[in-house]
Amino acid sequence: MKVLVAVKRVVDYNVKIRVKADCTGVDISNVKFSMNPFDEIAVEEAVRLKEAGKAGEIVAVSMGPAACQDTLRTALAMGADRGILVTSDEDLQPLAVAKLLRAIVEREKPGLVILGKQAIDDDSNQTGQMLAALLGWPQGTFASKLTLEADSATVLREIDGGLETVKLTMPAVITSDLRLNEPRYASLPNIMKAKKKPIDTLSPAELGVDAAPRLVTLKVEEPAKRKAGVKVGSVADLVDRLKNEAKVI
């Protein structure tokens, strides 16, 4: 079975985000980029499936500027067999990404697609669900455990009320949650081998997809600074402040 894994290049989670002075977006000049942490988990799960003999080939896909090739090389160093880079200077929003992934799925014919549940830059949490809808495939989102059988997948999902187990008919779309696994570090020999693994480059036009943004960002602002807290001397004082100052009771 072929497994397709989507990986996104994002500002590294250790970087302190700064809003541009003109409030048009986030300042990404001279900052470190890395693979989206949830996508690292997706790659790790695909590699484990291959190691267990349940997957034959792992294809990593990334979309965006040419620099996304570095993210693909990381996925290849972790164990993916080859990469596909869809180059675009557009702001690729979730619907456009889902449409591009659908086009690639129709080309590659994978039996399973794994994505991170969300990206840490926009936190949209939409692409996996949109892709499943476009393909007409079952979906297992927020997966904390994945078990594959001959023609089905059992997914333990993390939901607001606890845990939910769903059984999906293959092919299917899975989105990974934090507790699905612990991603491995790529070894130096595997990093060197990754440089020789093939990466195919495509464009949205070649895939027949209009990737133009549908949403316009009007303004980006930092969250308002919180006021300092105070200590109260008694329960009565607390109740009085909640009632007369905060006006929440």
JSON list of C-alpha atoms in Angstrom, two decimals:
[
{"chain": "A", "resi": 1, "resn": "MET", "atom": "CA", "xyz": [0.00, 0.00, 0.00]},
{"chain": "A", "resi": 2, "resn": "LYS", "atom": "CA", "xyz": [1.21, 3.51, -0.83]},
{"chain": "A", "resi": 3, "resn": "VAL", "atom": "CA", "xyz": [0.93, 6.16, 1.89]},
{"chain": "A", "resi": 4, "resn": "LEU", "atom": "CA", "xyz": [0.78, 9.88, 1.06]},
{"chain": "A", "resi": 5, "resn": "VAL", "atom": "CA", "xyz": [1.90, 12.29, 3.78]},
{"chain": "A", "resi": 6, "resn": "ALA", "atom": "CA", "xyz": [1.44, 16.07, 3.60]},
{"chain": "A", "resi": 7, "resn": "VAL", "atom": "CA", "xyz": [4.09, 18.22, 5.30]},
{"chain": "A", "resi": 8, "resn": "LYS", "atom": "CA", "xyz": [4.09, 21.98, 5.77]},
{"chain": "A", "resi": 9, "resn": "ARG", "atom": "CA", "xyz": [6.94, 24.47, 6.25]},
{"chain": "A", "resi": 10, "resn": "VAL", "atom": "CA", "xyz": [6.14, 26.75, 9.19]},
{"chain": "A", "resi": 11, "resn": "VAL", "atom": "CA", "xyz": [7.95, 29.17, 11.47]},
{"chain": "A", "resi": 12, "resn": "ASP", "atom": "CA", "xyz": [9.70, 27.05, 14.10]},
{"chain": "A", "resi": 13, "resn": "TYR", "atom": "CA", "xyz": [7.71, 26.64, 17.31]},
{"chain": "A", "resi": 14, "resn": "ASN", "atom": "CA", "xyz": [10.60, 28.09, 19.37]},
{"chain": "A", "resi": 15, "resn": "VAL", "atom": "CA", "xyz": [10.53, 31.40, 17.49]},
{"chain": "A", "resi": 16, "resn": "LYS", "atom": "CA", "xyz": [8.80, 34.34, 19.16]},
{"chain": "A", "resi": 17, "resn": "ILE", "atom": "CA", "xyz": [6.29, 35.66, 16.64]},
{"chain": "A", "resi": 18, "resn": "ARG", "atom": "CA", "xyz": [6.30, 39.40, 15.87]},
{"chain": "A", "resi": 19, "resn": "VAL", "atom": "CA", "xyz": [3.54, 41.31, 14.11]},
{"chain": "A", "resi": 20, "resn": "LYS", "atom": "CA", "xyz": [4.61, 43.73, 11.38]},
{"chain": "A", "resi": 21, "resn": "ALA", "atom": "CA", "xyz": [4.45, 47.42, 12.20]},
{"chain": "A", "resi": 22, "resn": "ASP", "atom": "CA", "xyz": [1.78, 48.00, 9.56]},
{"chain": "A", "resi": 23, "resn": "CYS", "atom": "CA", "xyz": [-0.35, 45.11, 10.93]},
{"chain": "A", "resi": 24, "resn": "THR", "atom": "CA", "xyz": [-0.47, 43.37, 7.53]},
{"chain": "A", "resi": 25, "resn": "GLY", "atom": "CA", "xyz": [0.86, 40.06, 8.83]},
{"chain": "A", "resi": 26, "resn": "VAL", "atom": "CA", "xyz": [3.59, 38.31, 10.78]},
{"chain": "A", "resi": 27, "resn": "ASP", "atom": "CA", "xyz": [7.24, 39.26, 10.34]},
{"chain": "A", "resi": 28, "resn": "ILE", "atom": "CA", "xyz": [9.03, 36.17, 8.97]},
{"chain": "A", "resi": 29, "resn": "SER", "atom": "CA", "xyz": [12.28, 37.82, 7.92]},
{"chain": "A", "resi": 30, "resn": "ASN", "atom": "CA", "xyz": [15.39, 36.05, 9.23]},
{"chain": "A", "resi": 31, "resn": "VAL", "atom": "CA", "xyz": [13.45, 33.52, 11.31]},
{"chain": "A", "resi": 32, "resn": "LYS", "atom": "CA", "xyz": [13.97, 29.77, 11.51]},
{"chain": "A", "resi": 33, "resn": "PHE", "atom": "CA", "xyz": [11.53, 27.50, 9.64]},
{"chain": "A", "resi": 34, "resn": "SER", "atom": "CA", "xyz": [10.90, 23.81, 10.26]},
{"chain": "A", "resi": 35, "resn": "MET", "atom": "CA", "xyz": [8.35, 21.09, 9.58]},
{"chain": "A", "resi": 36, "resn": "ASN", "atom": "CA", "xyz": [4.97, 21.53, 11.25]},
{"chain": "A", "resi": 37, "resn": "PRO", "atom": "CA", "xyz": [5.14, 19.37, 14.44]},
{"chain": "A", "resi": 38, "resn": "PHE", "atom": "CA", "xyz": [1.85, 17.60, 13.71]},
{"chain": "A", "resi": 39, "resn": "ASP", "atom": "CA", "xyz": [3.17, 16.70, 10.24]},
{"chain": "A", "resi": 40, "resn": "GLU", "atom": "CA", "xyz": [6.30, 15.21, 11.83]},
{"chain": "A", "resi": 41, "resn": "ILE", "atom": "CA", "xyz": [3.98, 12.89, 13.73]},
{"chain": "A", "resi": 42, "resn": "ALA", "atom": "CA", "xyz": [2.22, 12.01, 10.45]},
{"chain": "A", "resi": 43, "resn": "VAL", "atom": "CA", "xyz": [5.54, 11.14, 8.78]},
{"chain": "A", "resi": 44, "resn": "GLU", "atom": "CA", "xyz": [6.61, 9.05, 11.78]},
{"chain": "A", "resi": 45, "resn": "GLU", "atom": "CA", "xyz": [3.35, 7.09, 11.66]},
{"chain": "A", "resi": 46, "resn": "ALA", "atom": "CA", "xyz": [3.78, 6.39, 7.96]},
{"chain": "A", "resi": 47, "resn": "VAL", "atom": "CA", "xyz": [7.36, 5.18, 8.54]},
{"chain": "A", "resi": 48, "resn": "ARG", "atom": "CA", "xyz": [6.20, 2.90, 11.35]},
{"chain": "A", "resi": 49, "resn": "LEU", "atom": "CA", "xyz": [3.55, 1.43, 9.08]},
{"chain": "A", "resi": 50, "resn": "LYS", "atom": "CA", "xyz": [6.24, 0.69, 6.50]},
{"chain": "A", "resi": 51, "resn": "GLU", "atom": "CA", "xyz": [8.52, -0.85, 9.12]},
{"chain": "A", "resi": 52, "resn": "ALA", "atom": "CA", "xyz": [5.62, -3.06, 10.22]},
{"chain": "A", "resi": 53, "resn": "GLY", "atom": "CA", "xyz": [5.16, -4.26, 6.64]},
{"chain": "A", "resi": 54, "resn": "LYS", "atom": "CA", "xyz": [1.78, -2.54, 6.20]},
{"chain": "A", "resi": 55, "resn": "ALA", "atom": "CA", "xyz": [2.98, 0.14, 3.76]},
{"chain": "A", "resi": 56, "resn": "GLY", "atom": "CA", "xyz": [5.15, -0.26, 0.69]},
{"chain": "A", "resi": 57, "resn": "GLU", "atom": "CA", "xyz": [5.97, 3.30, -0.33]},
{"chain": "A", "resi": 58, "resn": "ILE", "atom": "CA", "xyz": [5.79, 6.66, 1.44]},
{"chain": "A", "resi": 59, "resn": "VAL", "atom": "CA", "xyz": [5.35, 9.80, -0.65]},
{"chain": "A", "resi": 60, "resn": "ALA", "atom": "CA", "xyz": [5.81, 13.15, 1.10]},
{"chain": "A", "resi": 61, "resn": "VAL", "atom": "CA", "xyz": [4.08, 16.22, -0.36]},
{"chain": "A", "resi": 62, "resn": "SER", "atom": "CA", "xyz": [4.73, 19.87, 0.42]},
{"chain": "A", "resi": 63, "resn": "MET", "atom": "CA", "xyz": [3.37, 23.09, -1.08]},
{"chain": "A", "resi": 64, "resn": "GLY", "atom": "CA", "xyz": [4.64, 26.65, -1.21]},
{"chain": "A", "resi": 65, "resn": "PRO", "atom": "CA", "xyz": [7.89, 28.40, -2.16]},
{"chain": "A", "resi": 66, "resn": "ALA", "atom": "CA", "xyz": [11.00, 26.55, -3.35]},
{"chain": "A", "resi": 67, "resn": "ALA", "atom": "CA", "xyz": [12.35, 26.58, 0.23]},
{"chain": "A", "resi": 68, "resn": "CYS", "atom": "CA", "xyz": [9.74, 23.92, 1.09]},
{"chain": "A", "resi": 69, "resn": "GLN", "atom": "CA", "xyz": [12.20, 21.47, -0.47]},
{"chain": "A", "resi": 70, "resn": "ASP", "atom": "CA", "xyz": [14.10, 21.59, 2.84]},
{"chain": "A", "resi": 71, "resn": "THR", "atom": "CA", "xyz": [10.98, 20.37, 4.64]},
{"chain": "A", "resi": 72, "resn": "LEU", "atom": "CA", "xyz": [10.63, 17.55, 2.14]},
{"chain": "A", "resi": 73, "resn": "ARG", "atom": "CA", "xyz": [14.26, 16.56, 2.68]},
{"chain": "A", "resi": 74, "resn": "THR", "atom": "CA", "xyz": [13.53, 16.29, 6.40]},
{"chain": "A", "resi": 75, "resn": "ALA", "atom": "CA", "xyz": [10.63, 13.94, 5.66]},
{"chain": "A", "resi": 76, "resn": "LEU", "atom": "CA", "xyz": [12.87, 11.91, 3.34]},
{"chain": "A", "resi": 77, "resn": "ALA", "atom": "CA", "xyz": [15.54, 11.70, 6.05]},
{"chain": "A", "resi": 78, "resn": "MET", "atom": "CA", "xyz": [12.92, 10.39, 8.48]},
{"chain": "A", "resi": 79, "resn": "GLY", "atom": "CA", "xyz": [12.06, 7.56, 6.07]},
{"chain": "A", "resi": 80, "resn": "ALA", "atom": "CA", "xyz": [9.85, 8.77, 3.22]},
{"chain": "A", "resi": 81, "resn": "ASP", "atom": "CA", "xyz": [10.82, 7.29, -0.16]},
{"chain": "A", "resi": 82, "resn": "ARG", "atom": "CA", "xyz": [10.25, 10.27, -2.45]},
{"chain": "A", "resi": 83, "resn": "GLY", "atom": "CA", "xyz": [8.83, 13.76, -2.43]},
{"chain": "A", "resi": 84, "resn": "ILE", "atom": "CA", "xyz": [6.49, 15.96, -4.44]},
{"chain": "A", "resi": 85, "resn": "LEU", "atom": "CA", "xyz": [6.81, 19.75, -4.25]},
{"chain": "A", "resi": 86, "resn": "VAL", "atom": "CA", "xyz": [4.00, 21.95, -5.55]},
{"chain": "A", "resi": 87, "resn": "THR", "atom": "CA", "xyz": [5.60, 25.35, -6.01]},
{"chain": "A", "resi": 88, "resn": "SER", "atom": "CA", "xyz": [3.49, 28.46, -5.54]},
{"chain": "A", "resi": 89, "resn": "ASP", "atom": "CA", "xyz": [4.08, 32.01, -4.34]},
{"chain": "A", "resi": 90, "resn": "GLU", "atom": "CA", "xyz": [0.38, 32.38, -3.50]},
{"chain": "A", "resi": 91, "resn": "ASP", "atom": "CA", "xyz": [-0.92, 32.29, 0.05]},
{"chain": "A", "resi": 92, "resn": "LEU", "atom": "CA", "xyz": [-2.13, 28.68, -0.09]},
{"chain": "A", "resi": 93, "resn": "GLN", "atom": "CA", "xyz": [-5.23, 28.48, 2.06]},
{"chain": "A", "resi": 94, "resn": "PRO", "atom": "CA", "xyz": [-6.76, 25.19, 3.33]},
{"chain": "A", "resi": 95, "resn": "LEU", "atom": "CA", "xyz": [-9.24, 24.77, 0.47]},
{"chain": "A", "resi": 96, "resn": "ALA", "atom": "CA", "xyz": [-6.53, 25.30, -2.16]},
{"chain": "A", "resi": 97, "resn": "VAL", "atom": "CA", "xyz": [-4.24, 22.83, -0.38]},
{"chain": "A", "resi": 98, "resn": "ALA", "atom": "CA", "xyz": [-7.05, 20.27, -0.20]},
{"chain": "A", "resi": 99, "resn": "LYS", "atom": "CA", "xyz": [-7.73, 20.65, -3.93]},
{"chain": "A", "resi": 100, "resn": "LEU", "atom": "CA", "xyz": [-4.05, 20.27, -4.77]},
{"chain": "A", "resi": 101, "resn": "LEU", "atom": "CA", "xyz": [-3.80, 17.19, -2.57]},
{"chain": "A", "resi": 102, "resn": "ARG", "atom": "CA", "xyz": [-6.86, 15.72, -4.26]},
{"chain": "A", "resi": 103, "resn": "ALA", "atom": "CA", "xyz": [-5.18, 16.15, -7.64]},
{"chain": "A", "resi": 104, "resn": "ILE", "atom": "CA", "xyz": [-2.05, 14.43, -6.35]},
{"chain": "A", "resi": 105, "resn": "VAL", "atom": "CA", "xyz": [-4.09, 11.61, -4.81]},
{"chain": "A", "resi": 106, "resn": "GLU", "atom": "CA", "xyz": [-5.75, 11.05, -8.18]},
{"chain": "A", "resi": 107, "resn": "ARG", "atom": "CA", "xyz": [-2.28, 10.78, -9.75]},
{"chain": "A", "resi": 108, "resn": "GLU", "atom": "CA", "xyz": [-0.60, 8.66, -7.09]},
{"chain": "A", "resi": 109, "resn": "LYS", "atom": "CA", "xyz": [-3.53, 6.42, -6.06]},
{"chain": "A", "resi": 110, "resn": "PRO", "atom": "CA", "xyz": [-2.47, 5.95, -2.41]},
{"chain": "A", "resi": 111, "resn": "GLY", "atom": "CA", "xyz": [-4.35, 3.67, -0.06]},
{"chain": "A", "resi": 112, "resn": "LEU", "atom": "CA", "xyz": [-3.95, 6.08, 2.86]},
{"chain": "A", "resi": 113, "resn": "VAL", "atom": "CA", "xyz": [-3.38, 9.82, 3.33]},
{"chain": "A", "resi": 114, "resn": "ILE", "atom": "CA", "xyz": [-1.99, 11.10, 6.63]},
{"chain": "A", "resi": 115, "resn": "LEU", "atom": "CA", "xyz": [-1.81, 14.78, 7.59]},
{"chain": "A", "resi": 116, "resn": "GLY", "atom": "CA", "xyz": [-1.17, 16.71, 10.77]},
{"chain": "A", "resi": 117, "resn": "LYS", "atom": "CA", "xyz": [-4.46, 17.72, 12.38]},
{"chain": "A", "resi": 118, "resn": "GLN", "atom": "CA", "xyz": [-3.50, 21.40, 12.02]},
{"chain": "A", "resi": 119, "resn": "ALA", "atom": "CA", "xyz": [-0.56, 23.69, 11.27]},
{"chain": "A", "resi": 120, "resn": "ILE", "atom": "CA", "xyz": [0.87, 25.78, 14.09]},
{"chain": "A", "resi": 121, "resn": "ASP", "atom": "CA", "xyz": [1.02, 28.94, 11.97]},
{"chain": "A", "resi": 122, "resn": "ASP", "atom": "CA", "xyz": [-2.67, 29.37, 11.13]},
{"chain": "A", "resi": 123, "resn": "ASP", "atom": "CA", "xyz": [-4.30, 26.66, 13.34]},
{"chain": "A", "resi": 124, "resn": "SER", "atom": "CA", "xyz": [-7.01, 26.22, 10.71]},
{"chain": "A", "resi": 125, "resn": "ASN", "atom": "CA", "xyz": [-7.61, 22.48, 11.27]},
{"chain": "A", "resi": 126, "resn": "GLN", "atom": "CA", "xyz": [-9.47, 22.25, 7.94]},
{"chain": "A", "resi": 127, "resn": "THR", "atom": "CA", "xyz": [-7.33, 20.65, 5.24]},
{"chain": "A", "resi": 128, "resn": "GLY", "atom": "CA", "xyz": [-7.77, 17.00, 6.23]},
{"chain": "A", "resi": 129, "resn": "GLN", "atom": "CA", "xyz": [-11.53, 17.29, 6.51]},
{"chain": "A", "resi": 130, "resn": "MET", "atom": "CA", "xyz": [-11.81, 19.20, 3.21]},
{"chain": "A", "resi": 131, "resn": "LEU", "atom": "CA", "xyz": [-9.64, 16.62, 1.44]},
{"chain": "A", "resi": 132, "resn": "ALA", "atom": "CA", "xyz": [-11.78, 13.74, 2.69]},
{"chain": "A", "resi": 133, "resn": "ALA", "atom": "CA", "xyz": [-14.92, 15.55, 1.50]},
{"chain": "A", "resi": 134, "resn": "LEU", "atom": "CA", "xyz": [-13.44, 16.27, -1.94]},
{"chain": "A", "resi": 135, "resn": "LEU", "atom": "CA", "xyz": [-12.33, 12.65, -2.35]},
{"chain": "A", "resi": 136, "resn": "GLY", "atom": "CA", "xyz": [-15.46, 11.15, -0.85]},
{"chain": "A", "resi": 137, "resn": "TRP", "atom": "CA", "xyz": [-13.26, 9.11, 1.53]},
{"chain": "A", "resi": 138, "resn": "PRO", "atom": "CA", "xyz": [-13.89, 8.31, 5.20]},
{"chain": "A", "resi": 139, "resn": "GLN", "atom": "CA", "xyz": [-11.84, 10.32, 7.69]},
{"chain": "A", "resi": 140, "resn": "GLY", "atom": "CA", "xyz": [-10.33, 9.69, 11.11]},
{"chain": "A", "resi": 141, "resn": "THR", "atom": "CA", "xyz": [-9.37, 13.04, 12.62]},
{"chain": "A", "resi": 142, "resn": "PHE", "atom": "CA", "xyz": [-7.42, 13.77, 15.84]},
{"chain": "A", "resi": 143, "resn": "ALA", "atom": "CA", "xyz": [-5.97, 10.25, 15.77]},
{"chain": "A", "resi": 144, "resn": "SER", "atom": "CA", "xyz": [-4.09, 9.12, 18.90]},
{"chain": "A", "resi": 145, "resn": "LYS", "atom": "CA", "xyz": [-3.84, 5.48, 17.75]},
{"chain": "A", "resi": 146, "resn": "LEU", "atom": "CA", "xyz": [-4.03, 3.92, 14.29]},
{"chain": "A", "resi": 147, "resn": "THR", "atom": "CA", "xyz": [-4.47, 0.21, 13.55]},
{"chain": "A", "resi": 148, "resn": "LEU", "atom": "CA", "xyz": [-4.53, -1.07, 9.97]},
{"chain": "A", "resi": 149, "resn": "GLU", "atom": "CA", "xyz": [-6.17, -4.28, 8.84]},
{"chain": "A", "resi": 150, "resn": "ALA", "atom": "CA", "xyz": [-6.58, -5.80, 5.36]},
{"chain": "A", "resi": 151, "resn": "ASP", "atom": "CA", "xyz": [-9.15, -3.32, 4.05]},
{"chain": "A", "resi": 152, "resn": "SER", "atom": "CA", "xyz": [-9.95, -1.12, 7.04]},
{"chain": "A", "resi": 153, "resn": "ALA", "atom": "CA", "xyz": [-8.41, 1.23, 9.59]},
{"chain": "A", "resi": 154, "resn": "THR", "atom": "CA", "xyz": [-9.35, 1.57, 13.26]},
{"chain": "A", "resi": 155, "resn": "VAL", "atom": "CA", "xyz": [-8.70, 5.03, 14.69]},
{"chain": "A", "resi": 156, "resn": "LEU", "atom": "CA", "xyz": [-8.77, 6.05, 18.34]},
{"chain": "A", "resi": 157, "resn": "ARG", "atom": "CA", "xyz": [-9.78, 9.72, 18.29]},
{"chain": "A", "resi": 158, "resn": "GLU", "atom": "CA", "xyz": [-9.35, 12.41, 20.91]},
{"chain": "A", "resi": 159, "resn": "ILE", "atom": "CA", "xyz": [-12.58, 14.36, 21.33]},
{"chain": "A", "resi": 160, "resn": "ASP", "atom": "CA", "xyz": [-13.85, 16.94, 23.83]},
{"chain": "A", "resi": 161, "resn": "GLY", "atom": "CA", "xyz": [-15.64, 14.30, 25.88]},
{"chain": "A", "resi": 162, "resn": "GLY", "atom": "CA", "xyz": [-12.75, 11.81, 25.97]},
{"chain": "A", "resi": 163, "resn": "LEU", "atom": "CA", "xyz": [-11.93, 9.14, 23.39]},
{"chain": "A", "resi": 164, "resn": "GLU", "atom": "CA", "xyz": [-13.86, 7.73, 20.43]},
{"chain": "A", "resi": 165, "resn": "THR", "atom": "CA", "xyz": [-13.03, 4.68, 18.29]},
{"chain": "A", "resi": 166, "resn": "VAL", "atom": "CA", "xyz": [-14.04, 4.63, 14.62]},
{"chain": "A", "resi": 167, "resn": "LYS", "atom": "CA", "xyz": [-13.51, 1.99, 11.96]},
{"chain": "A", "resi": 168, "resn": "LEU", "atom": "CA", "xyz": [-12.93, 3.24, 8.42]},
{"chain": "A", "resi": 169, "resn": "THR", "atom": "CA", "xyz": [-13.06, 1.48, 5.07]},
{"chain": "A", "resi": 170, "resn": "MET", "atom": "CA", "xyz": [-9.86, 2.02, 3.09]},
{"chain": "A", "resi": 171, "resn": "PRO", "atom": "CA", "xyz": [-8.79, 4.22, 1.36]},
{"chain": "A", "resi": 172, "resn": "ALA", "atom": "CA", "xyz": [-9.08, 6.87, 4.06]},
{"chain": "A", "resi": 173, "resn": "VAL", "atom": "CA", "xyz": [-7.76, 10.20, 5.33]},
{"chain": "A", "resi": 174, "resn": "ILE", "atom": "CA", "xyz": [-6.17, 10.35, 8.79]},
{"chain": "A", "resi": 175, "resn": "THR", "atom": "CA", "xyz": [-5.12, 13.47, 10.72]},
{"chain": "A", "resi": 176, "resn": "SER", "atom": "CA", "xyz": [-2.61, 13.00, 13.53]},
{"chain": "A", "resi": 177, "resn": "ASP", "atom": "CA", "xyz": [-2.85, 14.27, 17.09]},
{"chain": "A", "resi": 178, "resn": "LEU", "atom": "CA", "xyz": [0.01, 14.78, 19.55]},
{"chain": "A", "resi": 179, "resn": "ARG", "atom": "CA", "xyz": [-0.29, 11.42, 21.29]},
{"chain": "A", "resi": 180, "resn": "LEU", "atom": "CA", "xyz": [-0.19, 9.30, 18.12]},
{"chain": "A", "resi": 181, "resn": "ASN", "atom": "CA", "xyz": [3.59, 8.80, 18.46]},
{"chain": "A", "resi": 182, "resn": "GLU", "atom": "CA", "xyz": [6.95, 10.40, 19.25]},
{"chain": "A", "resi": 183, "resn": "PRO", "atom": "CA", "xyz": [8.73, 11.43, 16.01]},
{"chain": "A", "resi": 184, "resn": "ARG", "atom": "CA", "xyz": [12.30, 10.16, 15.56]},
{"chain": "A", "resi": 185, "resn": "TYR", "atom": "CA", "xyz": [15.35, 12.30, 14.93]},
{"chain": "A", "resi": 186, "resn": "ALA", "atom": "CA", "xyz": [16.83, 11.84, 11.49]},
{"chain": "A", "resi": 187, "resn": "SER", "atom": "CA", "xyz": [20.29, 10.26, 11.71]},
{"chain": "A", "resi": 188, "resn": "LEU", "atom": "CA", "xyz": [23.23, 11.75, 9.81]},
{"chain": "A", "resi": 189, "resn": "PRO", "atom": "CA", "xyz": [23.46, 8.78, 7.39]},
{"chain": "A", "resi": 190, "resn": "ASN", "atom": "CA", "xyz": [19.74, 9.13, 6.60]},
{"chain": "A", "resi": 191, "resn": "ILE", "atom": "CA", "xyz": [20.13, 12.88, 6.10]},
{"chain": "A", "resi": 192, "resn": "MET", "atom": "CA", "xyz": [22.88, 12.18, 3.57]},
{"chain": "A", "resi": 193, "resn": "LYS", "atom": "CA", "xyz": [20.75, 9.51, 1.83]},
{"chain": "A", "resi": 194, "resn": "ALA", "atom": "CA", "xyz": [17.81, 11.94, 1.67]},
{"chain": "A", "resi": 195, "resn": "LYS", "atom": "CA", "xyz": [19.84, 14.23, -0.60]},
{"chain": "A", "resi": 196, "resn": "LYS", "atom": "CA", "xyz": [19.75, 11.54, -3.29]},
{"chain": "A", "resi": 197, "resn": "LYS", "atom": "CA", "xyz": [16.06, 10.70, -3.02]},
{"chain": "A", "resi": 198, "resn": "PRO", "atom": "CA", "xyz": [13.89, 12.09, -5.84]},
{"chain": "A", "resi": 199, "resn": "ILE", "atom": "CA", "xyz": [11.65, 15.14, -5.51]},
{"chain": "A", "resi": 200, "resn": "ASP", "atom": "CA", "xyz": [9.22, 15.89, -8.33]},
{"chain": "A", "resi": 201, "resn": "THR", "atom": "CA", "xyz": [8.27, 19.54, -8.83]},
{"chain": "A", "resi": 202, "resn": "LEU", "atom": "CA", "xyz": [4.81, 20.52, -10.04]},
{"chain": "A", "resi": 203, "resn": "SER", "atom": "CA", "xyz": [2.74, 23.69, -10.25]},
{"chain": "A", "resi": 204, "resn": "PRO", "atom": "CA", "xyz": [-0.95, 24.26, -9.48]},
{"chain": "A", "resi": 205, "resn": "ALA", "atom": "CA", "xyz": [-1.53, 24.86, -13.20]},
{"chain": "A", "resi": 206, "resn": "GLU", "atom": "CA", "xyz": [-0.07, 21.44, -14.06]},
{"chain": "A", "resi": 207, "resn": "LEU", "atom": "CA", "xyz": [-2.46, 19.90, -11.57]},
{"chain": "A", "resi": 208, "resn": "GLY", "atom": "CA", "xyz": [-5.39, 21.87, -12.99]},
{"chain": "A", "resi": 209, "resn": "VAL", "atom": "CA", "xyz": [-6.10, 23.67, -9.72]},
{"chain": "A", "resi": 210, "resn": "ASP", "atom": "CA", "xyz": [-6.88, 27.36, -9.16]},
{"chain": "A", "resi": 211, "resn": "ALA", "atom": "CA", "xyz": [-4.96, 28.09, -5.95]},
{"chain": "A", "resi": 212, "resn": "ALA", "atom": "CA", "xyz": [-5.85, 31.79, -5.70]},
{"chain": "A", "resi": 213, "resn": "PRO", "atom": "CA", "xyz": [-6.77, 32.87, -2.14]},
{"chain": "A", "resi": 214, "resn": "ARG", "atom": "CA", "xyz": [-10.49, 33.11, -1.35]},
{"chain": "A", "resi": 215, "resn": "LEU", "atom": "CA", "xyz": [-10.01, 34.96, 1.92]},
{"chain": "A", "resi": 216, "resn": "VAL", "atom": "CA", "xyz": [-8.37, 38.34, 2.51]},
{"chain": "A", "resi": 217, "resn": "THR", "atom": "CA", "xyz": [-6.58, 39.22, 5.76]},
{"chain": "A", "resi": 218, "resn": "LEU", "atom": "CA", "xyz": [-7.66, 42.70, 6.75]},
{"chain": "A", "resi": 219, "resn": "LYS", "atom": "CA", "xyz": [-5.51, 43.20, 9.83]},
{"chain": "A", "resi": 220, "resn": "VAL", "atom": "CA", "xyz": [-3.23, 41.30, 12.18]},
{"chain": "A", "resi": 221, "resn": "GLU", "atom": "CA", "xyz": [-2.85, 42.43, 15.80]},
{"chain": "A", "resi": 222, "resn": "GLU", "atom": "CA", "xyz": [-1.12, 41.11, 18.88]},
{"chain": "A", "resi": 223, "resn": "PRO", "atom": "CA", "xyz": [-3.40, 39.97, 21.71]},
{"chain": "A", "resi": 224, "resn": "ALA", "atom": "CA", "xyz": [-4.23, 42.68, 24.24]},
{"chain": "A", "resi": 225, "resn": "LYS", "atom": "CA", "xyz": [-1.95, 42.62, 27.27]},
{"chain": "A", "resi": 226, "resn": "ARG", "atom": "CA", "xyz": [-3.59, 41.15, 30.34]},
{"chain": "A", "resi": 227, "resn": "LYS", "atom": "CA", "xyz": [-3.90, 43.25, 33.48]},
{"chain": "A", "resi": 228, "resn": "ALA", "atom": "CA", "xyz": [-1.96, 42.15, 36.53]},
{"chain": "A", "resi": 229, "resn": "GLY", "atom": "CA", "xyz": [-3.84, 39.98, 38.98]},
{"chain": "A", "resi": 230, "resn": "VAL", "atom": "CA", "xyz": [-4.57, 40.92, 42.60]},
{"chain": "A", "resi": 231, "resn": "LYS", "atom": "CA", "xyz": [-4.92, 38.97, 45.80]},
{"chain": "A", "resi": 232, "resn": "VAL", "atom": "CA", "xyz": [-8.08, 39.30, 47.84]},
{"chain": "A", "resi": 233, "resn": "GLY", "atom": "CA", "xyz": [-8.31, 38.96, 51.58]},
{"chain": "A", "resi": 234, "resn": "SER", "atom": "CA", "xyz": [-11.51, 36.95, 51.84]},
{"chain": "A", "resi": 235, "resn": "VAL", "atom": "CA", "xyz": [-14.23, 35.13, 49.96]},
{"chain": "A", "resi": 236, "resn": "ALA", "atom": "CA", "xyz": [-16.56, 38.04, 50.61]},
{"chain": "A", "resi": 237, "resn": "ASP", "atom": "CA", "xyz": [-14.06, 40.44, 49.02]},
{"chain": "A", "resi": 238, "resn": "LEU", "atom": "CA", "xyz": [-13.73, 38.11, 46.00]},
{"chain": "A", "resi": 239, "resn": "VAL", "atom": "CA", "xyz": [-17.48, 37.92, 45.53]},
{"chain": "A", "resi": 240, "resn": "ASP", "atom": "CA", "xyz": [-17.76, 41.70, 45.84]},
{"chain": "A", "resi": 241, "resn": "ARG", "atom": "CA", "xyz": [-15.09, 42.27, 43.16]},
{"chain": "A", "resi": 242, "resn": "LEU", "atom": "CA", "xyz": [-16.65, 39.72, 40.81]},
{"chain": "A", "resi": 243, "resn": "LYS", "atom": "CA", "xyz": [-20.02, 41.36, 41.22]},
{"chain": "A", "resi": 244, "resn": "ASN", "atom": "CA", "xyz": [-19.13, 45.06, 41.19]},
{"chain": "A", "resi": 245, "resn": "GLU", "atom": "CA", "xyz": [-15.84, 45.26, 39.22]},
{"chain": "A", "resi": 246, "resn": "ALA", "atom": "CA", "xyz": [-15.80, 42.32, 36.85]},
{"chain": "A", "resi": 247, "resn": "LYS", "atom": "CA", "xyz": [-19.62, 42.21, 36.70]},
{"chain": "A", "resi": 248, "resn": "VAL", "atom": "CA", "xyz": [-19.65, 38.49, 35.95]},
{"chain": "A", "resi": 249, "resn": "ILE", "atom": "CA", "xyz": [-22.10, 37.54, 38.69]}
]
